Amino acid sequence: MLRYMHRSGFQPFNQRLLPWVQSIAVPRSHGVQPSAVRHVRSWSNIPFITVPLSRAHGKPFAHRSELKHAKRIVVKLGSAVVTRGDECGLALGRLASIVEQVSVLQNQGREMMLVTSGAVAFGKQRLRHEILLSQSVRQALHSGQNQLKEMAIPVLEARACAAAGQSGLMALYEAMFTQYSICAAQILVTNLDFHDEQKRRNLNGTLHELLRMNIVPIVNTNDAVVPPAEPNSDLQGVNVISVKDNDSLAARLAVEMKTDLLIVLSDVEGLFDSPPGSDDAKLIDIFYPGDQQSVTFGTKSRVGLGGMEAKVKAALWALQGGTSVVIANGTHPKVSGHVITDIVEGKKVGTFFSEVKPAGPTVEQQGEMARSGGRMLATLAPEQRAEIIHHLADLLTDQREEILLANKKDLEEAEGRLATPLMKRLSLSTSKLNSLAIGLRQIAASSQDSVGRILRRTRIAKNLELEQVTVPIGVLLVIFESRPDCLPQVAALAIASGNGLLLKGGKEAAHSNRILHHLTQEALSIHGVKDAIQLVNTREEVEDLCRLDKIIDLIIPRGSSQLVRDIQKAAKGIPVMGHSEGICHMYVDSEASVDKVTRLVRDSKCEYPAACNALETLLIHRDLLRTPLFDQIIDMLRVEQVKIHAGPKFASYLTFSPSEVKSLRIEYGDLEVCIEVVDSVQEAIDHIHKYGSSHTDVIVTENEKTAEFFLQHVDSACVFWNASTRFSDGYRFGLGAEVGISTSRIHARGPVGLEGLLTTKWLLRGQDHVVSDFSEHGSLKYLHENLPVPQRNFS
């Protein structure tokens, strides 16, 4: 049964659209012409992008990241998604959001189909209204008083509700799709339409023709006449799935139409290993055929015919037929507005059904391994943790040739793809490895008094003593770009602090990261805590990792300012330690030493311009303009081939100025610097507070009073006097190494070393103490005496 719709007032659809369809038609195979390119087309003055999709149907996608290549997609809307909580009427807001997402994907050049519930609920609402209206009229006519008695609404038969609701449901879809200049067609089917060969061919031909004309088919079981499901024939083979609910209908339709992706939206986040809401229930990210034994199914949803077990059976049947499947939540207000597009973009939403099991553990399993290993690590004696770090330092020098060979592969593969600053970060050398080994030994020495150190002791009352002690934070996630030397540094700090660690490195450093992680686990193995540090090698996107709030306790990004901003935005309930920008300033005071200035500027800007602690803005006191000191600074920058950008005030003093800066808040990360003029130390401080990033700022002056004023008033993580910005570093501070530099004002600030990876817990030791003993008429009184703290604690 087919119902076709188009916007009223438009010319007939085939006359209006067919020339356009012919001009851009994609061949009916699941691919595109070799010459296909990404281009913009428009319809009704609404521009949209055509995505070049290439997909040969046969095998389902192996990984979520491949879902963006899906060309033909079926979206199944469960009853709980379409209907309101009272099961009488439709959830119009959710439905409108779903239609919008389907329209966006349709306008990208994909072929979208909907399998929708809702006719029964919509009809129930209409019939209840009619019954109430009819009863109230009859009662008013037969009652002596114009008061209505309480009226009972009879139980409504589902087929009658479906018959009454179909037209209204489709009219609603028509109105919604019209807003996006998309036409839709209704198709009502029963089990017989799939089991009768002629009817099946007719249905197949109709659907293909609708897709060819860029129409969205909206399919539903014809609940007004549908017979009961055939017994003992459900899901027995590829060709005999019985259509007894919309789950099985969606699976049958997906396989019949050789679709690439089936999205099943329900009222739960996906498939759990036990009924959702139970204490130990965990969402299954990827489900593989044969895993059914590990799942305990609960009751079905509040509405609809199928439950989760029916959805899983239908999904596995579709997977067997070559269609990828994702089951996700279509009712949650925070995600329903983008759940479909997120799935197609490959984001970690719901449960993805795959036939390909990964070679190693999932990231969730790695997180659990890191937590368990971290707890074991924290129970080791300080000398044992130090021994692991010393062994890792030795391995860095002993296995130098293997490390540099792996790094050479990364550099060769990155040649021409990475910018020069990133290539410098990616590169390892003998001197870098030696410096790393020295830093690791410093960490080992400082780790003797880290975990379990007593910070405070208080006698609460007689025989009731309280201690505050240091403990690991838990599981750390460190995400780093083009910095393989970051891996052993962070690993050593995690070992020293007893934290579990997940590492996510950039693919450009894959070879280097792999061997460095192997050496780290070799060092951990000497005390049986190999699992404490895990390298994430799966295809997990950074945004997906940032959502693992039940696994990860702290995220530490090491990379570009854009990476840090993206992580801070994506992190859901997980604190992020770091800085989004390193806009470091140096203020050259009017009383600065000629001999010191050029050395400090050169080292701060030119020694390693890609570093986050490199100089980006040079503030010059106005009195120094047109002086030999100023000329020496400019000449040195030219010799070092540093491109100069003039700030607005500096440009106003020059007849022929360098290129005027586009913004005073730029981290160049290269041989470029902004020069600006200020009238006083206070103006320099104001400029830093307005345009800086609270990272590292320096004053160059011989006036101690001016310097102290600068040091006390600049609100940054690191503030220096007559020293290079490049000293802002954990190794140079004597911390051994750092996990990053934090500009946050909570917990840790500046270069974050071992201390920044610890938190505290309280230990209270008593003898049958109860609070009621300390009441007004109780027998005990609070003492709150400070007790001496031991200098070192090796327990």
Coordinates of C-alpha atoms in Angstrom, one line a residue, residues 2 15 51 55 57 85 119 210 221 259 268 315 345 351 392 423 439 456 468 487 556 561 618 664 675 692 750 780:
L2 CA 1.6 3.2 -1.2
Q15 CA 8.1 17.5 -13.6
V51 CA 29.2 13.3 -0.1
R55 CA 30.4 1.1 -0.9
H57 CA 27.5 -4.2 -0.6
G85 CA 5.4 8.9 28.0
A119 CA 0.2 4.7 14.2
L210 CA 11.4 5.9 -4.8
T221 CA 3.5 -2.9 9.2
T259 CA 21.4 -1.4 2.8
V268 CA 17.9 2.6 26.1
A315 CA 20.3 -7.1 14.3
E345 CA 29.9 10.1 11.6
T351 CA 26.0 -0.6 20.5
L392 CA 63.1 2.0 32.1
M423 CA 58.4 17.3 12.5
G439 CA 65.0 13.0 33.8
R456 CA 48.6 16.3 58.4
Q468 CA 45.6 13.1 55.7
L487 CA 55.5 8.6 26.5
I556 CA 46.0 15.4 30.3
S561 CA 46.1 24.5 21.4
L618 CA 57.8 40.9 22.9
L664 CA 47.5 40.2 19.8
I675 CA 56.3 43.2 18.9
G692 CA 48.1 36.3 27.5
G750 CA 52.6 25.4 36.0
L780 CA 33.8 13.4 75.4

